[in-house]
mmCIF file of C-alpha atoms in Angstrom:
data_model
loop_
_atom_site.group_PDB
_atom_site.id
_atom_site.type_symbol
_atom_site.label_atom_id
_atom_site.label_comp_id
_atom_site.label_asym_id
_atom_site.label_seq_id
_atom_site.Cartn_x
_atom_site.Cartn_y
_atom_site.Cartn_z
ATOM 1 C CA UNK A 1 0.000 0.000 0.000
ATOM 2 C CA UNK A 2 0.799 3.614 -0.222
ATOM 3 C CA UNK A 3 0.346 6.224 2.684
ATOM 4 C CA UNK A 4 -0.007 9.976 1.402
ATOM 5 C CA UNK A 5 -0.390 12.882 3.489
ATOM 6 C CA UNK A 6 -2.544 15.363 2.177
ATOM 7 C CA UNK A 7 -2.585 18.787 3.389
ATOM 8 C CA UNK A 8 -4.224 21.307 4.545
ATOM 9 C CA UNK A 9 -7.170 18.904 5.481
ATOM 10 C CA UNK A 10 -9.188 21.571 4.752
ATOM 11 C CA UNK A 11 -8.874 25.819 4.257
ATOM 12 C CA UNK A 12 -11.278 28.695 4.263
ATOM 13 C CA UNK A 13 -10.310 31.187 2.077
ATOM 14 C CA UNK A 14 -10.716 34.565 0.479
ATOM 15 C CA UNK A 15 -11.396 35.610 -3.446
ATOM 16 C CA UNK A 16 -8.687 36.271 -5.265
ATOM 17 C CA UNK A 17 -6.158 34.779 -3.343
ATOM 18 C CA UNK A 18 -4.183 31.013 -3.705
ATOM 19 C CA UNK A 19 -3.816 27.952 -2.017
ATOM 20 C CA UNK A 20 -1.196 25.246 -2.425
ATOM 21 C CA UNK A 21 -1.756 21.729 -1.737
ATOM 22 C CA UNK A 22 0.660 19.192 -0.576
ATOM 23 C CA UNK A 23 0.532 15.794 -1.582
ATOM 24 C CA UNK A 24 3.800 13.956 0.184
ATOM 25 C CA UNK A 25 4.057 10.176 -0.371
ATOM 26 C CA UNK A 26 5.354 7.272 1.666
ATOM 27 C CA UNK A 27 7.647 5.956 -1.150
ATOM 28 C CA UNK A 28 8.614 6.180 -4.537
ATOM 29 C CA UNK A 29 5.577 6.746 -6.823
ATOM 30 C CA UNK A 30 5.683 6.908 -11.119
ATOM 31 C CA UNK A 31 2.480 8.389 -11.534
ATOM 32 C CA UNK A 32 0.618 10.998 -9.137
ATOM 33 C CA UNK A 33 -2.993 12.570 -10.190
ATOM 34 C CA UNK A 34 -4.735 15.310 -9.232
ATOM 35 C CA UNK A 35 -8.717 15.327 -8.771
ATOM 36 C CA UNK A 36 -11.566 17.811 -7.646
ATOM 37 C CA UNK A 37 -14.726 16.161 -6.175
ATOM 38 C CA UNK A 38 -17.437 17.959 -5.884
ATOM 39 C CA UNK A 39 -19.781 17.041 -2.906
ATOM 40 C CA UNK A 40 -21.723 14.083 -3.373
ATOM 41 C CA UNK A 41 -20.269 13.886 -7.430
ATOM 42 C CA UNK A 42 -17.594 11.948 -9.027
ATOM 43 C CA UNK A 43 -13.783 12.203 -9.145
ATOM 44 C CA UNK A 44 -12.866 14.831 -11.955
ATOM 45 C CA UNK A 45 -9.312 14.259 -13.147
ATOM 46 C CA UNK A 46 -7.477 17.871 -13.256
ATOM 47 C CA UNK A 47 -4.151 16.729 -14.425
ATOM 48 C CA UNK A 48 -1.566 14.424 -14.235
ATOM 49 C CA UNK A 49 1.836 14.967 -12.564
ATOM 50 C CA UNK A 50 4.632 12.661 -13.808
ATOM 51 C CA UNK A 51 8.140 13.429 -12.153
ATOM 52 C CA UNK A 52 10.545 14.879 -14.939
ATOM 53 C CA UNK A 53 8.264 16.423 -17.168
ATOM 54 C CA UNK A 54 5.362 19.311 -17.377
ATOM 55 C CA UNK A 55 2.083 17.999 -15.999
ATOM 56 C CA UNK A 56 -0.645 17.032 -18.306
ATOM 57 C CA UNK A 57 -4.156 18.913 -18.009
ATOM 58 C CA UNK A 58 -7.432 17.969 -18.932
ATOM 59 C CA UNK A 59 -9.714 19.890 -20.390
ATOM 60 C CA UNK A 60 -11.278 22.933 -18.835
ATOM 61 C CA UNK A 61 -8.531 23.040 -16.461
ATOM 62 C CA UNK A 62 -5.201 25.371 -17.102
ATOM 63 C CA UNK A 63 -1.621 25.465 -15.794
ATOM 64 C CA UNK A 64 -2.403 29.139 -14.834
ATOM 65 C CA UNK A 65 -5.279 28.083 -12.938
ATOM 66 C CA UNK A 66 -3.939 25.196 -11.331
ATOM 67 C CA UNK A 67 0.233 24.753 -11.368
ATOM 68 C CA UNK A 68 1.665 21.638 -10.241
ATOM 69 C CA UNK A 69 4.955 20.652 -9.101
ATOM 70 C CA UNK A 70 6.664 17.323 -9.377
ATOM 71 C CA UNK A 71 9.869 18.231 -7.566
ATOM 72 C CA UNK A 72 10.772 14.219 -6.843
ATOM 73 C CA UNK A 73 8.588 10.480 -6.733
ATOM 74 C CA UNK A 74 7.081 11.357 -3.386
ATOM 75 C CA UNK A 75 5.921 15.150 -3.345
ATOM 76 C CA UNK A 76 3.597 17.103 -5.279
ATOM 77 C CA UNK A 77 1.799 20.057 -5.009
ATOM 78 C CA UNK A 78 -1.471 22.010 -6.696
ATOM 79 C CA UNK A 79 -1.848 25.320 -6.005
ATOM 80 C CA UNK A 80 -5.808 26.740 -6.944
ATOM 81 C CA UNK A 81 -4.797 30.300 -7.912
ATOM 82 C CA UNK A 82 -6.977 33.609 -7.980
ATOM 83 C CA UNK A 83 -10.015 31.585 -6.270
ATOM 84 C CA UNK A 84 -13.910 32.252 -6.766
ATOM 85 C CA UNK A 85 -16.543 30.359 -4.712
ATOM 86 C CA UNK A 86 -16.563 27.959 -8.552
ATOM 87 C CA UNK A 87 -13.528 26.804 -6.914
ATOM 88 C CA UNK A 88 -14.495 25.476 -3.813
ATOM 89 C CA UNK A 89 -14.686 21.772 -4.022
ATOM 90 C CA UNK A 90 -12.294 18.643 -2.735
ATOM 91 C CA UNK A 91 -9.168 18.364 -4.087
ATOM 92 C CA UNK A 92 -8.229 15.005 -4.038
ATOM 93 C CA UNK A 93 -4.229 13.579 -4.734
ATOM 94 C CA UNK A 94 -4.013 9.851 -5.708
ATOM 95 C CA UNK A 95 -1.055 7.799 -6.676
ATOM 96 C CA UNK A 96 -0.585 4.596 -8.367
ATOM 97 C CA UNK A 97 3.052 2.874 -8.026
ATOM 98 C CA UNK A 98 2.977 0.414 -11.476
ATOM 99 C CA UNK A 99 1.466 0.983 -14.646
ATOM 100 C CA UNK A 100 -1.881 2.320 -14.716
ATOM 101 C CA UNK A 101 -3.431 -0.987 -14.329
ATOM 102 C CA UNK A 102 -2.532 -1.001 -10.605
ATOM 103 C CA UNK A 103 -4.482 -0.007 -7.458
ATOM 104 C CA UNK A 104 -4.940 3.634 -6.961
ATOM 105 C CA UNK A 105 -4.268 5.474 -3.658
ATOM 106 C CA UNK A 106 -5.883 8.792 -2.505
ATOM 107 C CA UNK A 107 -4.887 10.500 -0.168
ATOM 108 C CA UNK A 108 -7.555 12.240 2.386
ATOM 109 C CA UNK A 109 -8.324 15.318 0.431
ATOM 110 C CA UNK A 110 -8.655 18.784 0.561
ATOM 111 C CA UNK A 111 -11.707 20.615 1.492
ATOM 112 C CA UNK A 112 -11.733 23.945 0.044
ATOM 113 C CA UNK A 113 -14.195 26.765 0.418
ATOM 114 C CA UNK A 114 -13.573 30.057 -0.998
ATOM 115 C CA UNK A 115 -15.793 32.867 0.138
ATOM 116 C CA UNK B 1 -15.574 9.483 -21.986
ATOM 117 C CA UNK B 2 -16.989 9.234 -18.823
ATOM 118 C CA UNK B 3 -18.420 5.455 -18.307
ATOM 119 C CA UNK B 4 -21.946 5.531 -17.354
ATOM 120 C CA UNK B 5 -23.268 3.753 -13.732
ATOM 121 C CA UNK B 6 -26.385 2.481 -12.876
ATOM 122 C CA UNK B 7 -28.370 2.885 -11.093
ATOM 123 C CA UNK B 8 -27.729 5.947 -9.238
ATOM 124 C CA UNK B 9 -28.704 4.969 -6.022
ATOM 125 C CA UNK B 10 -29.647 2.018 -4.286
ATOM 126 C CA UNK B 11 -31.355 1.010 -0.204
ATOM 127 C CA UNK B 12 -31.157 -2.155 1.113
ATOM 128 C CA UNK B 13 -31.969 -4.046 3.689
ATOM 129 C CA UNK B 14 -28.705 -5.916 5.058
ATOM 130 C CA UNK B 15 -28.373 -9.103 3.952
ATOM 131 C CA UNK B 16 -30.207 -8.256 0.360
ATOM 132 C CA UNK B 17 -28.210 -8.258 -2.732
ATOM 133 C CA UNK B 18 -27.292 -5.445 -5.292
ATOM 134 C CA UNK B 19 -25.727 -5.073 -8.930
ATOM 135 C CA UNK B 20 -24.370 -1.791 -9.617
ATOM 136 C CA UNK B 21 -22.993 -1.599 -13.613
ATOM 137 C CA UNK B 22 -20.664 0.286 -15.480
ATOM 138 C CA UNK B 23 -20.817 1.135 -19.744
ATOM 139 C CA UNK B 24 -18.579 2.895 -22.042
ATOM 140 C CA UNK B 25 -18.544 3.803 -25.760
ATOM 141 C CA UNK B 26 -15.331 3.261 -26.171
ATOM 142 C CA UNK B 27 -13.072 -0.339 -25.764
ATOM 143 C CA UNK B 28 -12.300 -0.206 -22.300
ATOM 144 C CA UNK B 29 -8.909 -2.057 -21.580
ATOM 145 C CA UNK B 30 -9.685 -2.195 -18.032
ATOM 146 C CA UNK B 31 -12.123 -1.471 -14.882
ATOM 147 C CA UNK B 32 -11.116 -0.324 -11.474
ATOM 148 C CA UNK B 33 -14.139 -0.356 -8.409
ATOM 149 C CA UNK B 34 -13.286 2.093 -5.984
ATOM 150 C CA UNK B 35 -15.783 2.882 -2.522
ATOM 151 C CA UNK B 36 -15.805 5.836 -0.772
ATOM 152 C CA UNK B 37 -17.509 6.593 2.209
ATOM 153 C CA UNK B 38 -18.563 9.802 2.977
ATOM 154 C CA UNK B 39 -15.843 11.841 4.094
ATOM 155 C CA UNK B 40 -13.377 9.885 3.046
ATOM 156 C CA UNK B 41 -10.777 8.721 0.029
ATOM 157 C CA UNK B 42 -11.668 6.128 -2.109
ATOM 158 C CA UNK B 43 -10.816 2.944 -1.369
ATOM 159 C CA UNK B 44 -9.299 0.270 -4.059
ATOM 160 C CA UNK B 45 -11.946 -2.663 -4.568
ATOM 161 C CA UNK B 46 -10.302 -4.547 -7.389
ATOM 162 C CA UNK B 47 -9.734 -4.353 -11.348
ATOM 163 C CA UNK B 48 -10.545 -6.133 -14.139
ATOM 164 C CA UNK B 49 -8.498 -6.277 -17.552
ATOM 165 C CA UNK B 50 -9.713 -7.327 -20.299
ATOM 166 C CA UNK B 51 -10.439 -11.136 -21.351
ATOM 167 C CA UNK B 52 -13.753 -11.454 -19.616
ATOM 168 C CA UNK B 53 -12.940 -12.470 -16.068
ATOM 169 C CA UNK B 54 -14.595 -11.994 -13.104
ATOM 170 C CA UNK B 55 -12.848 -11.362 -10.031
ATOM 171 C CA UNK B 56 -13.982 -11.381 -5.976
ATOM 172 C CA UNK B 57 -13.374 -9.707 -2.751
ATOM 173 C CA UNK B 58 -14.861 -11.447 0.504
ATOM 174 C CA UNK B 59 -18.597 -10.930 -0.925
ATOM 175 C CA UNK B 60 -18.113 -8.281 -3.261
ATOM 176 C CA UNK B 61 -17.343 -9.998 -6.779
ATOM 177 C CA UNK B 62 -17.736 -8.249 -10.143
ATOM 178 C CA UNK B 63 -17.703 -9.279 -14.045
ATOM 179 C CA UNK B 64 -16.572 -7.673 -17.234
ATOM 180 C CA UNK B 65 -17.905 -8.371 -20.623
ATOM 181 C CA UNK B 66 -14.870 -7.093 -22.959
ATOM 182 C CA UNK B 67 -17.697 -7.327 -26.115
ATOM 183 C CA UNK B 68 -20.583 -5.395 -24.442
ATOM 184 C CA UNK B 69 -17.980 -2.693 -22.897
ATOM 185 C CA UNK B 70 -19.068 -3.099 -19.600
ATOM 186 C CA UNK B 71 -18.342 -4.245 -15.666
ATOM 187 C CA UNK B 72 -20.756 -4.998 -13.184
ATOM 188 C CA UNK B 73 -19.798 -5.025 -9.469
ATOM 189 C CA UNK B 74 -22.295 -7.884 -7.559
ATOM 190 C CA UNK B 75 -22.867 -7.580 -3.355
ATOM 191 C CA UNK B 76 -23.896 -10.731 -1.925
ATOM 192 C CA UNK B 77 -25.707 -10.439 1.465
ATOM 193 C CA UNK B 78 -24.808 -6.502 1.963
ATOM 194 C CA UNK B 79 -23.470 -6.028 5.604
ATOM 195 C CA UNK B 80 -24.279 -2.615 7.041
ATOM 196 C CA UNK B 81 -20.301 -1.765 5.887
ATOM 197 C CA UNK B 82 -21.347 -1.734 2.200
ATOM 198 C CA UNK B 83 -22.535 1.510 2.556
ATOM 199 C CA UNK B 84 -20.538 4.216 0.559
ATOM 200 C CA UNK B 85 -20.823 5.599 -3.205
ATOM 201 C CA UNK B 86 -19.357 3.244 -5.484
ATOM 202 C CA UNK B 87 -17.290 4.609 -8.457
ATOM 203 C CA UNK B 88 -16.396 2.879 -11.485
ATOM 204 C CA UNK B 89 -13.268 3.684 -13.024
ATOM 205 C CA UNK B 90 -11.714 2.911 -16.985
ATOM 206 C CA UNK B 91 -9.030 2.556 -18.918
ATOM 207 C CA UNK B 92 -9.628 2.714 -22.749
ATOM 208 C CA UNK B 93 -7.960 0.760 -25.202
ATOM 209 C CA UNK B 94 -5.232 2.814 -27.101
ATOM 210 C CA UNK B 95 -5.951 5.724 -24.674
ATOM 211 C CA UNK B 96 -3.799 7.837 -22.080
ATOM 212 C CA UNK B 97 -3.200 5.489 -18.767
ATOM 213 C CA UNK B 98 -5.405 7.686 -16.268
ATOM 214 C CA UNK B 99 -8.975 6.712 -14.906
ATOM 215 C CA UNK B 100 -11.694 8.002 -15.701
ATOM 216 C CA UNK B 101 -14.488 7.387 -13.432
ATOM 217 C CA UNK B 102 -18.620 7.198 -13.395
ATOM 218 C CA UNK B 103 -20.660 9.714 -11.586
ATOM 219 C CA UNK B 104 -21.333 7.369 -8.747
ATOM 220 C CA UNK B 105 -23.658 4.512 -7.394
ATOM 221 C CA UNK B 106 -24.793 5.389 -3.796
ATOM 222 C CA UNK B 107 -25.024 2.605 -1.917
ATOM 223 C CA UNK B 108 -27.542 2.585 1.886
ATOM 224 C CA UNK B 109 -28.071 -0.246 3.945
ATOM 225 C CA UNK B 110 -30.101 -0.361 6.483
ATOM 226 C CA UNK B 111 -30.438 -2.478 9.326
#
């Protein structure tokens, strides 16, 4: 198994300002992901982080928005910048150590509210 | 392409059984079940790669038809610890390797 630490838990903040999130991992890890859950929806995939290169976004989501840093295999970190209350949601790291055909850790989330 | 689940909700009565399914469009190559309980991280349930098989976890066994493009997760005699929102997640053949999962089945039993 995998044991990430997600943090903050959770954060109240203010318009316009950022938030990083830190996603720190008990060992080694090829591929980390980054999701937003809305409450009581699915897991949206943001983007993926892959050490050594620029993360990947999906659609509707920007690097401008949202940068990530892969500094190593165990850390990662999202930052939601300029926030509106559209932003407040879960954010949600998850890991998977093999191929993508392997079990999926998340770690505990992020709560975000932005008021 | 998000898979689709069905149905979107289900109650039961512990002990009674439920079948939750997954679809896609496209070729899946695999299908991960995940759980989550409210206020928590998903947990891993299993996966299933293509060639048909069907896999099982204590009572909690699912199926996937490689043809029809779809998985369906089976709970025999639901303990009060099936509760959660189940979330189907797949890998598509000659896509990217990251999940993409279903809006959700949520899951109640009652006692």
């Amino acid at each position: 198994s995998a044991v990430i630490s997600q943090k903050p838990s959770r954060d109240i903040c203010q318009r316009g300002t950022s938030l990083t999130i830190q996603c720190q991992v008990d060992s080694q890890v090829t591929m980390m992901f980054w999701y937003r859950q809305q409450p009581g929806q699915s897991l949206t995939l943001i983007a993926t982080a892959n050490q050594g290169s620029e993360a990947t976004y999906e659609s509707g989501f920007v690097i401008d928005k949202f940068p990530i840093s892969r500094p190593n295999l165990t850390f990662s970190t999202l930052t939601v910048s300029n926030m509106s209350p559209e932003d407040s949601s879960i954010y949600l790291c998850s890991v998977v150590r093999g191929n993508a055909n392997t079990e999926a850790f998340f770690g505990q989330g992020t709560r975000l509210t932005v008021v | 392409q998000q898979p689709v689940q069905s149905p979107q909700a289900v109650i039961l009565r512990e002990g009674e059984d439920a079948v939750i399914n997954c679809s896609s469009s496209k070729a899946l190559y695999s299908v991960h079940w995940y759980r989550q309980k409210h206020g928590e991280a998903p947990v891993f349930l299993m996966i299933l790669l293509k060639g048909g098989e069907q896999k099982g976890h204590e009572k909690i066994s699912a199926s996937f038809n490689e043809k029809k493009q779809q998985s369906s997760l089976y709970l025999t005699a639901s303990q009060l610890s099936y509760s959660g929102t189940y979330f189907c997640g797949t890998l598509t053949q000659g896509g990217s390797e990251k999940l993409v999962f279903g809006k959700g089945t949520k899951l109640t039993v009652n006692p």
